[in-house]
Coordinates of C-alpha atoms in Angstrom, one line a residue:
M1 CA 0.0 0.0 0.0
K2 CA 2.8 2.4 0.9
S3 CA 4.6 1.7 -2.4
L4 CA 1.3 2.3 -4.3
S5 CA 0.9 5.6 -2.5
A6 CA 4.5 6.6 -3.2
T7 CA 4.0 5.8 -6.9
F8 CA 0.8 7.8 -7.0
E9 CA 2.5 10.8 -5.4
R10 CA 5.5 10.5 -7.8
F11 CA 3.3 10.8 -10.9
G12 CA 1.4 13.8 -9.6
G13 CA -0.6 12.7 -6.6
V14 CA -4.0 14.4 -6.2
M15 CA -3.4 16.6 -9.2
L16 CA -4.1 13.5 -11.3
L17 CA -7.6 13.2 -9.9
P18 CA -9.3 15.2 -12.7
V19 CA -7.5 13.0 -15.3
I20 CA -8.6 9.8 -13.5
L21 CA -12.2 11.1 -13.2
A22 CA -12.2 11.9 -16.9
L23 CA -10.9 8.4 -17.8
V24 CA -13.5 6.7 -15.6
A25 CA -16.2 8.8 -17.2
F26 CA -15.0 8.0 -20.7
V27 CA -15.5 4.3 -19.9
L28 CA -18.9 4.8 -18.4
I29 CA -20.2 7.2 -21.1
G30 CA -18.9 5.1 -24.0
R31 CA -19.5 7.7 -26.7
P32 CA -16.3 9.8 -27.4
S33 CA -18.4 12.7 -28.7
S34 CA -20.6 13.0 -25.7
W35 CA -17.6 12.5 -23.3
L36 CA -15.7 15.4 -25.1
T37 CA -18.7 17.7 -24.9
L38 CA -19.2 17.0 -21.2
T39 CA -15.5 17.3 -20.4
I40 CA -15.2 20.7 -22.1
A41 CA -18.3 21.9 -20.4
G42 CA -17.0 20.7 -17.0
L43 CA -13.6 22.3 -17.5
A44 CA -15.2 25.7 -18.4
M45 CA -17.6 25.4 -15.5
G46 CA -14.8 24.5 -13.2
M47 CA -12.7 27.5 -14.2
M48 CA -15.6 29.9 -13.6
I49 CA -16.2 28.4 -10.2
F50 CA -12.4 28.7 -9.5
L51 CA -12.6 32.5 -10.1
M52 CA -15.3 32.7 -7.4
A53 CA -13.7 30.2 -4.9
S54 CA -10.0 31.2 -5.1
G55 CA -10.5 34.5 -3.3
L56 CA -12.7 33.0 -0.7
S57 CA -10.1 30.3 0.0
L58 CA -7.4 32.9 0.6
I59 CA -9.8 35.0 2.8
F60 CA -10.5 31.8 4.9
G61 CA -6.8 30.8 5.1
L62 CA -5.2 34.2 5.7
M63 CA -7.9 36.1 7.6
D64 CA -9.8 33.3 9.3
V65 CA -13.0 35.0 8.2
L66 CA -16.2 33.0 7.5
N67 CA -17.6 35.3 4.9
F68 CA -21.0 33.9 3.9
G69 CA -21.6 37.2 2.1
H70 CA -19.0 36.3 -0.6
S71 CA -21.8 35.3 -3.0
A72 CA -23.1 38.9 -3.0
F73 CA -20.1 39.9 -5.0
V74 CA -20.9 37.2 -7.5
S75 CA -24.4 38.5 -7.9
F76 CA -23.3 42.1 -8.3
G77 CA -20.6 41.2 -10.7
A78 CA -23.1 39.3 -12.8
F79 CA -25.6 42.2 -13.0
I80 CA -23.0 44.9 -13.5
G81 CA -21.4 42.9 -16.3
A82 CA -24.8 42.2 -17.9
T83 CA -25.8 45.9 -17.6
V84 CA -22.6 47.1 -19.3
L85 CA -23.0 44.6 -22.1
A86 CA -26.6 45.8 -22.6
A87 CA -25.5 49.4 -22.6
L88 CA -22.9 48.6 -25.3
G89 CA -25.4 46.7 -27.4
I90 CA -24.1 48.1 -30.7
W91 CA -20.6 47.0 -29.9
V92 CA -21.8 43.6 -28.6
R93 CA -23.9 42.7 -31.6
G94 CA -21.6 44.3 -34.2
D95 CA -19.3 42.5 -36.7
S96 CA -16.2 44.3 -35.4
A97 CA -14.1 41.9 -33.4
F98 CA -12.3 44.9 -31.8
L99 CA -15.5 46.4 -30.5
N100 CA -16.7 43.0 -29.3
I101 CA -13.6 42.6 -27.3
L102 CA -13.7 46.2 -26.0
A103 CA -17.3 45.6 -24.8
L104 CA -16.3 42.4 -23.1
V105 CA -13.3 44.0 -21.4
A106 CA -15.5 46.9 -20.3
A107 CA -18.1 44.5 -18.8
I108 CA -15.6 42.3 -17.0
G109 CA -13.5 45.3 -15.9
A110 CA -16.5 47.1 -14.5
A111 CA -17.6 44.0 -12.5
T112 CA -14.1 43.4 -11.2
A113 CA -13.5 47.0 -10.2
F114 CA -16.8 47.1 -8.4
G115 CA -16.0 43.9 -6.6
A116 CA -12.7 45.4 -5.4
L117 CA -14.3 48.6 -4.1
A118 CA -17.2 46.8 -2.5
G119 CA -14.7 44.4 -0.9
W120 CA -12.8 47.3 0.6
F121 CA -16.1 48.7 2.1
F122 CA -17.2 45.3 3.3
E123 CA -14.0 44.5 5.1
R124 CA -13.7 48.0 6.7
V125 CA -17.3 48.3 7.8
I126 CA -18.7 44.8 8.3
I127 CA -15.8 42.4 8.8
K128 CA -13.3 44.4 10.8
P129 CA -15.5 44.7 14.0
V130 CA -16.0 40.9 14.1
Y131 CA -12.5 39.5 13.6
A132 CA -11.8 36.4 15.7
D133 CA -15.5 35.8 16.4
H134 CA -16.8 33.2 13.9
L135 CA -20.4 33.1 15.2
R136 CA -20.8 36.9 14.7
Q137 CA -19.0 36.6 11.3
I138 CA -21.6 34.1 10.1
L139 CA -24.5 36.1 11.4
I140 CA -23.4 39.5 10.1
T141 CA -22.2 38.2 6.7
V142 CA -25.5 36.3 6.1
G143 CA -27.3 39.4 7.0
A144 CA -25.2 41.4 4.6
L145 CA -26.0 38.8 1.9
I146 CA -29.8 39.3 2.5
V147 CA -29.4 43.1 2.3
A148 CA -27.3 42.8 -0.9
E149 CA -30.0 40.7 -2.6
E150 CA -32.7 43.2 -1.6
I151 CA -30.5 46.0 -3.1
L152 CA -30.3 44.0 -6.3
L153 CA -34.1 43.7 -6.4
V154 CA -34.4 47.4 -5.9
I155 CA -32.0 48.3 -8.7
W156 CA -32.6 45.6 -11.3
G157 CA -36.0 44.2 -10.2
G158 CA -37.0 40.5 -9.8
T159 CA -37.6 39.7 -13.4
P160 CA -34.9 37.5 -14.9
M161 CA -32.4 39.6 -16.9
P162 CA -31.1 38.4 -20.2
V163 CA -27.3 38.6 -20.8
P164 CA -26.1 39.3 -24.3
R165 CA -22.9 37.7 -25.4
P166 CA -20.4 39.5 -27.7
A167 CA -20.8 38.3 -31.2
I168 CA -17.2 37.0 -31.2
L169 CA -18.0 34.6 -28.3
T170 CA -21.3 33.3 -29.8
G171 CA -21.6 30.1 -31.8
S172 CA -19.2 27.1 -31.8
F173 CA -16.6 25.3 -33.8
L174 CA -16.2 21.6 -34.7
I175 CA -13.7 19.2 -33.3
G176 CA -14.4 16.1 -35.4
D177 CA -18.2 15.7 -35.0
V178 CA -18.3 17.6 -31.7
A179 CA -19.5 21.2 -31.5
V180 CA -17.6 23.2 -28.9
E181 CA -18.9 26.5 -27.7
I182 CA -16.5 29.4 -28.1
Y183 CA -17.7 30.9 -24.8
R184 CA -16.6 27.8 -22.9
I185 CA -13.2 27.9 -24.4
F186 CA -12.9 31.6 -23.5
A187 CA -14.0 30.9 -19.9
F188 CA -11.4 28.1 -19.5
L189 CA -8.6 30.3 -20.9
L190 CA -9.6 33.3 -18.7
G191 CA -9.6 31.1 -15.6
L192 CA -6.3 29.5 -16.5
A193 CA -4.8 33.0 -17.0
V194 CA -6.0 34.1 -13.6
Y195 CA -4.6 31.0 -12.0
V196 CA -1.2 31.6 -13.5
I197 CA -1.2 35.2 -12.3
L198 CA -2.2 34.2 -8.8
H199 CA 0.3 31.4 -8.7
L200 CA 3.2 33.7 -9.9
T201 CA 2.1 36.4 -7.4
L202 CA 2.0 34.1 -4.5
N203 CA 5.2 32.2 -5.3
R204 CA 7.5 34.8 -7.0
T205 CA 6.8 38.1 -5.2
R206 CA 7.5 39.5 -1.8
I207 CA 3.9 40.2 -1.1
G208 CA 3.0 36.6 -2.1
L209 CA 5.6 35.3 0.3
L210 CA 4.1 37.3 3.2
I211 CA 0.6 36.1 2.3
R212 CA 1.7 32.4 2.2
A213 CA 3.6 32.9 5.5
G214 CA 0.5 34.5 7.0
V215 CA -1.7 31.6 5.9
E216 CA 0.7 29.1 7.6
N217 CA 1.7 31.1 10.7
R218 CA 0.3 34.6 11.2
E219 CA 1.9 35.1 14.6
M220 CA 5.4 34.3 13.3
V221 CA 5.1 36.9 10.5
E222 CA 3.9 39.6 12.9
A223 CA 6.7 38.7 15.4
L224 CA 9.2 39.4 12.6
G225 CA 7.8 42.9 12.4
F226 CA 5.5 42.7 9.4
R227 CA 2.0 44.2 9.6
I228 CA 0.0 41.2 8.3
D229 CA -3.2 43.1 9.0
R230 CA -2.3 45.5 6.1
L231 CA -2.5 42.6 3.7
F232 CA -6.0 41.8 4.9
I233 CA -7.6 44.6 2.9
G234 CA -5.7 43.8 -0.2
V235 CA -6.5 40.1 0.0
F236 CA -10.2 40.8 0.7
M237 CA -10.4 43.3 -2.2
A238 CA -8.7 40.8 -4.5
G239 CA -11.0 38.0 -3.4
S240 CA -14.1 40.1 -3.9
A241 CA -12.9 41.3 -7.3
L242 CA -12.4 37.7 -8.4
A243 CA -15.8 36.7 -7.2
A244 CA -17.4 39.6 -9.2
M245 CA -15.3 38.6 -12.3
G246 CA -16.6 35.0 -11.9
G247 CA -20.1 36.3 -11.5
A248 CA -19.8 38.3 -14.8
M249 CA -18.5 35.2 -16.6
W250 CA -21.2 33.0 -15.1
A251 CA -23.9 35.5 -16.3
G252 CA -22.7 35.1 -19.9
Y253 CA -22.6 31.3 -19.4
Q254 CA -26.2 31.1 -18.1
G255 CA -27.6 33.8 -20.4
L256 CA -30.4 34.6 -17.9
I257 CA -29.8 35.8 -14.3
T258 CA -31.8 36.6 -11.2
P259 CA -30.8 38.3 -7.9
A260 CA -30.6 34.7 -6.3
L261 CA -27.7 33.8 -8.6
G262 CA -25.1 34.3 -5.8
S263 CA -27.0 32.3 -3.2
E264 CA -27.5 29.5 -5.6
L265 CA -23.8 29.3 -6.3
M266 CA -22.7 29.8 -2.6
V267 CA -22.9 26.1 -1.6
M268 CA -20.9 25.0 -4.6
V269 CA -18.2 27.7 -4.0
F270 CA -17.9 26.6 -0.3
I271 CA -17.7 22.9 -1.4
V272 CA -14.8 23.8 -3.8
V273 CA -12.9 25.6 -1.0
I274 CA -13.4 22.7 1.4
I275 CA -12.4 20.1 -1.1
G276 CA -9.3 22.0 -2.3
G277 CA -8.1 23.0 1.2
L278 CA -8.1 26.4 3.0
G279 CA -5.7 29.0 1.8
S280 CA -4.6 27.1 -1.3
I281 CA -5.0 28.5 -4.8
Q282 CA -3.8 25.2 -6.3
G283 CA -6.3 23.4 -4.1
S284 CA -9.1 25.8 -5.3
L285 CA -8.3 25.0 -8.9
L286 CA -8.2 21.3 -8.3
G287 CA -11.5 21.4 -6.3
A288 CA -13.2 23.5 -8.9
L289 CA -12.2 21.2 -11.8
M290 CA -13.3 18.2 -9.8
V291 CA -16.7 19.8 -9.1
G292 CA -17.2 21.0 -12.7
L293 CA -16.4 17.6 -14.2
T294 CA -18.3 15.6 -11.6
T295 CA -21.4 17.8 -12.0
N296 CA -21.5 17.4 -15.8
Y297 CA -20.6 13.7 -15.8
V298 CA -23.2 12.7 -13.1
A299 CA -25.9 14.9 -14.7
F300 CA -25.5 12.8 -17.9
L301 CA -25.0 9.4 -16.4
F302 CA -27.3 9.6 -13.3
P303 CA -29.6 12.6 -13.7
K304 CA -31.4 12.0 -10.4
L305 CA -28.1 12.3 -8.5
A306 CA -27.0 15.5 -10.2
L307 CA -27.9 17.8 -7.3
A308 CA -26.3 15.6 -4.7
S309 CA -23.1 14.9 -6.7
T310 CA -21.0 17.7 -5.3
M311 CA -22.0 16.8 -1.7
I312 CA -21.1 13.2 -2.3
L313 CA -17.7 14.2 -3.8
M314 CA -17.0 16.4 -0.8
M315 CA -17.8 13.6 1.7
I316 CA -15.5 11.2 -0.2
V317 CA -12.6 13.7 -0.2
L318 CA -13.0 14.6 3.4
L319 CA -13.1 10.9 4.5
W320 CA -9.9 10.4 2.6
R321 CA -8.2 13.8 3.3
P322 CA -9.9 15.7 6.2
W323 CA -8.0 18.9 5.4
G324 CA -8.7 18.9 1.7
L325 CA -6.7 17.8 -1.3
K326 CA -4.1 20.6 -1.3
P327 CA -4.4 22.7 1.9
A328 CA -1.9 25.5 2.5
V329 CA -1.6 24.2 6.0
K330 CA -3.0 21.2 7.9
G331 CA -4.8 22.3 11.0

């Protein structure tokens, strides 16, 4: 058993799990075209969930904050992105690829900027008074989430809002006899780019070193004379901005959004953080890919288990690795 475990770790360890899951699904599905369609959809879905979950994982790991209001940033990001796209309708529907891209950048940029500013306000006004008190954190952030949903209703109303996609991201292309949506490829590439930036920031910069050290041992970092609390605002703003970016991407993915969007995704985002391990960007990516692939494969193979699939996955992972697949620190 030990030699098998050592071999598993040598060939990539838990990072092989999405590959193993995909291979098992290939055998069960039996049709290469259906498998490829589901796999691409799962990877795209996983990358969008990663955008929402990565910031929350760092906030958990570094700040020890149980922020159940995180999904409010997802909802606001979705509606702001959709509003900008609607306002730039001529650019969105036009034949100019440049204007299409400009409208897309404006929508994602507006959602991300709002997420960062709202994150600063949220941390200063709501989170700061309840540091080190998890019960009050849960109560006040859940309350903030309810208030945020009511604000969404006041501004945008309760009617489902359609989300236009830039012409350049509509349609699909063929891989053999499989039609692949361009939007899903874009979502995957954007998520991958964000992961690379986060990975390089955390592992190749001084601020990243301090963040990782703070995740593992905050007291030691403060004892060395660094003000770890000054990183809190930046981490919270970055996490909120990523949530809003993920919300904007999810809005385009769904095509129709409601103020309950964030609440509906909250459980899935928390499951990804728990599966991946607190404070770990790599773990968040792994957990998000596992959740995205599992959701799509199970919905195809066993439709009645689709809603429970992520919970089952979380239970299996925690029975095997109580601290998650790639935690920044165990304990």
